[in-house]
Short mmCIF file of C-alpha atoms and ligand atoms in Angstrom, two decimals:
data_model
loop_
_atom_site.label_atom_id
_atom_site.label_comp_id
_atom_site.label_asym_id
_atom_site.label_seq_id
_atom_site.Cartn_x
_atom_site.Cartn_y
_atom_site.Cartn_z
CA MET A 1 -16.95 -19.31 34.67
CA ARG A 2 -17.80 -23.00 34.69
CA HIS A 3 -20.90 -23.73 36.76
CA VAL A 4 -23.72 -26.23 37.14
CA ILE A 5 -27.41 -25.95 37.94
CA ALA A 6 -28.62 -27.70 41.12
CA LEU A 7 -32.24 -28.31 42.13
CA ASP A 8 -33.56 -29.89 45.32
CA VAL A 9 -37.29 -30.62 45.04
CA GLY A 10 -39.11 -30.96 48.36
CA GLY A 11 -42.76 -31.36 49.26
CA THR A 12 -43.17 -27.66 50.01
CA ALA A 13 -40.25 -25.83 48.34
CA ILE A 14 -37.83 -26.20 45.48
CA LYS A 15 -34.35 -25.02 46.39
CA ALA A 16 -32.03 -24.16 43.56
CA ALA A 17 -28.49 -22.95 43.07
CA LEU A 18 -25.75 -22.30 40.60
CA ILE A 19 -22.62 -24.02 41.87
CA GLY A 20 -18.98 -23.58 40.92
CA PRO A 21 -16.26 -26.21 40.58
CA ASP A 22 -15.24 -25.96 44.24
CA HIS A 23 -18.81 -26.34 45.51
CA GLU A 24 -19.23 -22.60 45.93
CA LEU A 25 -22.83 -21.39 45.87
CA LEU A 26 -22.75 -18.69 43.19
CA HIS A 27 -26.46 -18.00 43.22
CA GLU A 28 -29.35 -19.33 45.30
CA ALA A 29 -33.11 -19.21 44.81
CA ARG A 30 -36.17 -20.96 46.10
CA ARG A 31 -39.86 -21.10 45.30
CA PRO A 32 -42.90 -23.10 46.41
CA THR A 33 -43.28 -26.58 44.91
CA GLY A 34 -46.99 -25.87 44.40
CA ARG A 35 -48.06 -29.49 44.68
CA GLU A 36 -51.67 -28.39 45.16
CA ARG A 37 -51.63 -27.59 41.43
CA GLY A 38 -51.07 -31.24 40.57
CA PRO A 39 -48.20 -33.48 39.42
CA ASP A 40 -47.87 -32.10 35.88
CA ALA A 41 -47.82 -28.48 37.05
CA VAL A 42 -45.04 -29.33 39.52
CA ILE A 43 -42.97 -30.77 36.68
CA ALA A 44 -43.65 -27.73 34.47
CA GLY A 45 -42.66 -25.47 37.39
CA ILE A 46 -39.35 -27.34 37.84
CA LEU A 47 -38.53 -27.09 34.12
CA ASP A 48 -39.28 -23.37 34.06
CA PHE A 49 -37.30 -22.72 37.23
CA ALA A 50 -34.30 -24.58 35.76
CA ALA A 51 -34.53 -22.62 32.51
CA GLU A 52 -34.56 -19.34 34.45
CA LEU A 53 -31.46 -20.44 36.36
CA ALA A 54 -29.77 -21.39 33.11
CA ALA A 55 -30.45 -17.89 31.75
CA THR A 56 -29.23 -16.27 34.98
CA GLY A 57 -26.01 -18.29 34.90
CA GLU A 58 -25.31 -17.65 31.26
CA ALA A 59 -25.81 -13.91 31.73
CA ALA A 60 -23.66 -13.77 34.87
CA PHE A 61 -20.82 -16.11 33.90
CA GLY A 62 -20.66 -15.75 30.13
CA GLU A 63 -21.20 -19.41 29.34
CA PRO A 64 -24.02 -21.95 29.65
CA ALA A 65 -24.21 -24.32 32.63
CA ALA A 66 -22.00 -27.36 32.03
CA ALA A 67 -24.55 -29.75 33.57
CA ALA A 68 -27.51 -29.92 35.94
CA GLY A 69 -28.33 -32.09 38.94
CA ILE A 70 -31.74 -32.60 40.49
CA ALA A 71 -32.72 -34.33 43.73
CA VAL A 72 -36.30 -35.52 44.25
CA PRO A 73 -38.16 -37.41 47.01
CA GLY A 74 -39.68 -40.87 46.80
CA ILE A 75 -38.38 -43.84 44.86
CA VAL A 76 -35.77 -42.84 42.30
CA ASP A 77 -34.07 -44.88 39.61
CA ALA A 78 -30.95 -42.79 39.12
CA ALA A 79 -29.56 -45.01 36.37
CA ALA A 80 -32.74 -44.72 34.29
CA GLY A 81 -33.23 -41.06 35.25
CA THR A 82 -36.76 -41.76 36.43
CA ALA A 83 -38.73 -40.51 39.43
CA VAL A 84 -40.45 -43.85 39.96
CA TYR A 85 -42.84 -42.88 42.72
CA ALA A 86 -43.35 -39.85 44.93
CA ALA A 87 -46.48 -40.05 47.06
CA ASN A 88 -46.55 -36.40 48.12
CA LEU A 89 -46.00 -35.08 44.57
CA GLY A 90 -48.33 -37.60 42.89
CA TRP A 91 -45.57 -38.80 40.56
CA ARG A 92 -45.31 -42.18 38.90
CA ASP A 93 -42.58 -43.05 36.40
CA VAL A 94 -41.65 -39.50 35.47
CA PRO A 95 -38.62 -39.49 33.10
CA LEU A 96 -37.39 -36.32 34.77
CA ARG A 97 -33.75 -36.52 33.70
CA ASP A 98 -34.61 -36.54 29.99
CA LEU A 99 -37.41 -33.98 30.34
CA LEU A 100 -35.05 -31.56 32.05
CA SER A 101 -32.18 -32.19 29.66
CA ARG A 102 -34.43 -31.52 26.67
CA HIS A 103 -35.83 -28.38 28.31
CA LEU A 104 -32.27 -27.11 28.84
CA GLY A 105 -31.32 -27.63 25.21
CA GLY A 106 -29.42 -30.87 25.71
CA THR A 107 -27.51 -29.98 28.90
CA PRO A 108 -26.47 -33.22 30.64
CA VAL A 109 -28.62 -33.91 33.72
CA ALA A 110 -28.21 -36.25 36.71
CA LEU A 111 -31.19 -37.30 38.83
CA GLY A 112 -30.85 -38.42 42.44
CA HIS A 113 -32.89 -39.37 45.49
CA ASP A 114 -33.19 -36.45 47.92
CA VAL A 115 -31.76 -38.06 51.04
CA ARG A 116 -29.03 -39.97 49.21
CA THR A 117 -28.09 -36.77 47.40
CA GLY A 118 -27.96 -34.80 50.66
CA GLY A 119 -25.97 -37.67 52.17
CA LEU A 120 -23.52 -37.52 49.28
CA ALA A 121 -22.85 -33.86 50.08
CA GLU A 122 -22.53 -34.47 53.84
CA GLY A 123 -20.16 -37.36 53.24
CA ARG A 124 -17.96 -35.69 50.67
CA ILE A 125 -17.90 -32.00 51.62
CA GLY A 126 -19.84 -31.77 54.92
CA ALA A 127 -19.67 -33.50 58.29
CA GLY A 128 -18.06 -36.63 56.84
CA GLU A 129 -15.46 -34.91 54.69
CA GLY A 130 -12.50 -37.18 54.27
CA THR A 131 -14.25 -40.32 55.54
CA ASP A 132 -14.27 -43.41 53.34
CA ARG A 133 -17.37 -45.09 54.80
CA PHE A 134 -20.28 -43.34 56.42
CA LEU A 135 -23.94 -43.67 57.19
CA PHE A 136 -26.05 -40.53 56.91
CA VAL A 137 -29.42 -40.55 58.65
CA ALA A 138 -31.99 -37.74 58.35
CA LEU A 139 -34.54 -37.43 61.15
CA GLY A 140 -37.33 -35.37 59.64
CA THR A 141 -40.98 -36.02 58.86
CA GLY A 142 -39.79 -39.56 58.28
CA ILE A 143 -36.40 -41.19 58.64
CA ALA A 144 -34.20 -42.06 55.70
CA GLY A 145 -30.54 -42.80 55.22
CA ALA A 146 -27.67 -42.87 52.77
CA ILE A 147 -24.87 -45.41 52.72
CA GLY A 148 -21.57 -43.85 51.66
CA VAL A 149 -18.81 -46.04 50.28
CA GLU A 150 -15.60 -44.60 48.87
CA GLY A 151 -17.09 -41.30 47.71
CA ARG A 152 -20.29 -42.67 46.26
CA ILE A 153 -23.71 -43.57 47.62
CA GLU A 154 -25.01 -47.13 47.48
CA ALA A 155 -28.48 -47.00 45.91
CA GLY A 156 -29.24 -50.72 46.05
CA ALA A 157 -30.50 -52.95 43.24
CA HIS A 158 -33.91 -51.22 43.15
CA GLY A 159 -33.09 -47.75 44.48
CA GLY A 160 -34.16 -48.70 48.00
CA ALA A 161 -30.90 -48.90 49.95
CA GLY A 162 -30.60 -46.93 53.16
CA GLU A 163 -34.28 -46.94 54.17
CA ILE A 164 -33.38 -47.25 57.83
CA GLY A 165 -36.67 -45.64 58.92
CA HIS A 166 -38.45 -48.87 58.09
CA ILE A 167 -36.34 -51.16 60.22
CA ARG A 168 -38.80 -52.68 62.66
CA VAL A 169 -37.52 -51.71 66.08
CA ARG A 170 -40.59 -52.55 68.13
CA PRO A 171 -42.08 -55.87 67.05
CA GLY A 172 -45.10 -57.25 68.81
CA SER A 173 -48.64 -56.17 69.38
CA GLY A 174 -50.35 -53.56 71.49
CA PRO A 175 -49.37 -49.88 71.63
CA ASP A 176 -45.83 -50.64 70.50
CA ALA A 177 -47.04 -51.97 67.13
CA ARG A 178 -47.55 -48.52 65.65
CA PRO A 179 -48.70 -48.54 62.03
CA CYS A 180 -46.27 -46.92 59.60
CA GLY A 181 -46.91 -45.20 56.28
CA CYS A 182 -44.98 -48.00 54.55
CA GLY A 183 -47.65 -50.54 55.54
CA GLY A 184 -45.51 -52.08 58.27
CA ARG A 185 -45.72 -51.76 62.04
CA GLY A 186 -43.23 -50.74 64.71
CA CYS A 187 -40.91 -49.05 62.19
CA LEU A 188 -38.13 -46.79 63.50
CA GLU A 189 -39.64 -43.67 61.98
CA THR A 190 -42.86 -44.09 63.96
CA PHE A 191 -40.76 -43.61 67.13
CA ALA A 192 -37.79 -41.42 66.33
CA SER A 193 -38.65 -39.06 63.47
CA ALA A 194 -39.13 -35.39 64.31
CA ALA A 195 -42.80 -35.91 63.45
CA ALA A 196 -43.10 -38.89 65.84
CA VAL A 197 -41.49 -36.96 68.70
CA SER A 198 -43.76 -33.99 67.98
CA ARG A 199 -46.82 -36.26 68.15
CA ALA A 200 -45.67 -37.96 71.35
CA TRP A 201 -44.85 -34.65 73.06
CA ALA A 202 -48.11 -33.01 71.95
CA GLU A 203 -49.94 -35.90 73.59
CA ALA A 204 -47.81 -36.04 76.75
CA SER A 205 -47.79 -32.27 77.29
CA GLY A 206 -51.45 -31.78 76.43
CA ASP A 207 -50.53 -28.99 73.99
CA PRO A 208 -51.63 -29.97 70.47
CA ASP A 209 -49.22 -27.42 68.94
CA ALA A 210 -46.14 -28.63 70.82
CA ASP A 211 -43.43 -30.06 68.60
CA ALA A 212 -40.10 -31.87 68.82
CA ALA A 213 -38.15 -28.64 69.36
CA ASP A 214 -40.44 -27.81 72.29
CA CYS A 215 -39.83 -31.29 73.66
CA ALA A 216 -36.05 -30.78 73.43
CA ARG A 217 -36.37 -27.49 75.34
CA ALA A 218 -38.48 -29.20 78.01
CA VAL A 219 -35.84 -31.95 78.27
CA ASP A 220 -33.19 -29.28 78.87
CA ALA A 221 -35.43 -27.70 81.50
CA GLY A 222 -35.64 -31.03 83.32
CA ASP A 223 -39.30 -31.87 82.62
CA PRO A 224 -39.66 -35.58 83.48
CA ARG A 225 -42.50 -36.13 80.96
CA ALA A 226 -40.34 -34.70 78.18
CA ARG A 227 -37.41 -36.82 79.30
CA ALA A 228 -39.55 -39.96 79.01
CA VAL A 229 -40.75 -39.03 75.49
CA TRP A 230 -37.19 -38.14 74.44
CA GLN A 231 -35.64 -41.30 75.86
CA GLU A 232 -38.18 -43.49 74.09
CA ALA A 233 -37.15 -41.89 70.79
CA VAL A 234 -33.43 -42.13 71.60
CA ASP A 235 -33.75 -45.81 72.55
CA ALA A 236 -35.63 -46.66 69.35
CA LEU A 237 -33.10 -44.68 67.31
CA ALA A 238 -30.16 -46.44 68.96
CA ASP A 239 -31.78 -49.83 68.29
CA GLY A 240 -32.19 -49.02 64.60
CA LEU A 241 -28.76 -47.45 64.23
CA VAL A 242 -27.05 -50.40 65.87
CA VAL A 243 -28.72 -52.76 63.35
CA ALA A 244 -27.45 -50.58 60.49
CA HIS A 245 -24.04 -50.17 62.07
CA THR A 246 -23.65 -53.90 62.60
CA LEU A 247 -24.35 -54.54 58.91
CA LEU A 248 -22.39 -51.66 57.42
CA ASP A 249 -19.57 -50.84 59.88
CA PRO A 250 -19.35 -47.16 58.92
CA ARG A 251 -16.46 -45.07 60.22
CA THR A 252 -18.69 -42.02 60.66
CA LEU A 253 -22.37 -41.80 61.50
CA ILE A 254 -23.82 -38.45 60.42
CA VAL A 255 -27.20 -37.51 61.88
CA GLY A 256 -29.20 -34.67 60.35
CA GLY A 257 -32.78 -33.49 59.91
CA GLY A 258 -35.02 -31.49 62.23
CA LEU A 259 -34.49 -33.64 65.32
CA ALA A 260 -30.69 -33.31 65.09
CA GLU A 261 -31.08 -29.55 65.58
CA ALA A 262 -31.50 -30.37 69.27
CA GLY A 263 -27.69 -30.74 69.32
CA GLU A 264 -26.18 -32.37 72.40
CA THR A 265 -29.66 -32.82 73.87
CA LEU A 266 -29.91 -35.57 71.24
CA PHE A 267 -26.28 -36.51 70.63
CA ALA A 268 -25.20 -37.05 74.25
CA PRO A 269 -27.90 -39.63 75.10
CA LEU A 270 -27.69 -41.13 71.60
CA ARG A 271 -23.94 -41.78 71.93
CA ALA A 272 -24.57 -43.28 75.35
CA ALA A 273 -27.39 -45.52 74.08
CA ILE A 274 -25.34 -46.77 71.13
CA THR A 275 -22.27 -47.36 73.29
CA GLU A 276 -24.43 -49.36 75.71
CA ARG A 277 -25.76 -51.58 72.89
CA ILE A 278 -22.66 -52.50 70.94
CA THR A 279 -20.50 -55.46 71.86
CA PHE A 280 -17.87 -56.44 69.28
CA GLN A 281 -18.59 -53.56 66.90
CA GLN A 282 -16.27 -50.58 66.64
CA LEU A 283 -17.98 -47.43 67.84
CA PRO A 284 -18.32 -45.01 64.90
CA ARG A 285 -17.71 -41.29 65.15
CA ILE A 286 -21.23 -39.88 65.71
CA VAL A 287 -21.55 -36.32 64.40
CA PRO A 288 -24.27 -33.84 63.49
CA ALA A 289 -24.82 -33.00 59.83
CA ALA A 290 -23.01 -29.80 58.85
CA LEU A 291 -24.70 -28.51 55.71
CA GLY A 292 -28.24 -27.90 56.98
CA ASP A 293 -30.91 -27.52 54.33
CA THR A 294 -28.40 -26.74 51.57
CA ALA A 295 -27.19 -30.37 51.60
CA GLY A 296 -29.67 -31.42 48.90
CA CYS A 297 -28.65 -28.60 46.56
CA LEU A 298 -24.93 -29.12 47.17
CA GLY A 299 -25.42 -32.84 46.53
CA ALA A 300 -27.32 -32.16 43.31
CA GLY A 301 -24.38 -29.98 42.30
CA LEU A 302 -21.98 -32.86 43.04
CA LEU A 303 -24.11 -35.17 40.88
CA ALA A 304 -23.89 -32.63 38.07
CA TRP A 305 -20.11 -32.15 38.40
CA ASP A 306 -19.66 -35.91 38.56
CA LEU A 307 -21.36 -36.20 35.17
CA LEU A 308 -18.48 -34.21 33.76
CA THR A 309 -15.92 -36.66 35.12
CA THR A 310 -15.99 -40.44 35.09
CA HIS A 311 -16.71 -40.53 38.82
CA LEU A 312 -19.64 -42.77 39.71
CA THR A 313 -21.73 -41.44 42.57
CA GLU A 314 -24.73 -43.68 42.68
CA VAL A 315 -24.71 -47.23 41.50
CA SER A 316 -27.89 -48.93 40.41
CA ALA A 317 -28.58 -52.28 38.85
ZN1 LIG B 1 -42.30 -48.27 57.82
#
């Protein structure tokens, strides 16, 4: 049976799968990324994991994998096949596509950015299935996005398109000018990421272990302090999304990541806040992501299958 190898490399775990032609997950596995062992050991671990999957697939399906796809965090040059920079893995200019292809005996490999790859899957076979233009936004430790146009993801000239988390939503000085990991201040992700909401709720509730999910539960229970924390995040998120929406005019806005797991506790006020802010723009369909944490693997599988057709999925300069 024809199949591809898919790998989704995260800061803590590598998720992997063998995927069939109709996106079916034929086999799934995961193991720790092991970043404490250093950047080179992480790469060696990925190559070994992929080789084990290749052997598993060949034994189970009677033929070698037709291709492989791999999604990684940080700055990715998909056209060159290079992981340009990944702060939490310690990578700089790793030619991962060619390393993996060589390790798999010449199997064709596609490399993608983690959020854009997950967005590709959500747009094509997940929450945005059938939509021609979408914006996917992941609210996790940080905030990142993917711009979907006609079945592919826009990567930008330098692999930086879709970085909605670094739109400055709260200019000015004082407590609103929160420093961001990117070097800027007042960025969206310092207000509306799951990590930002966790921090704000830990402070407001006085419980250092309280997180964004606890905050959502407290919102549902009617806690006014939680409602204030939540609304601040929703307002910042709506401000950032309206900027992106005004530029891109997507038909569907797909919101995923840890914070989106709050469901209507997030989506109801978010729809209201966006509706309140737009004037001439057409309101997009605003929907939760559908694929959960398999989106990255499914997207890596799409990248691999796309290698076997002429379909372009990520355009770089
Ligand atoms: Zn930033």
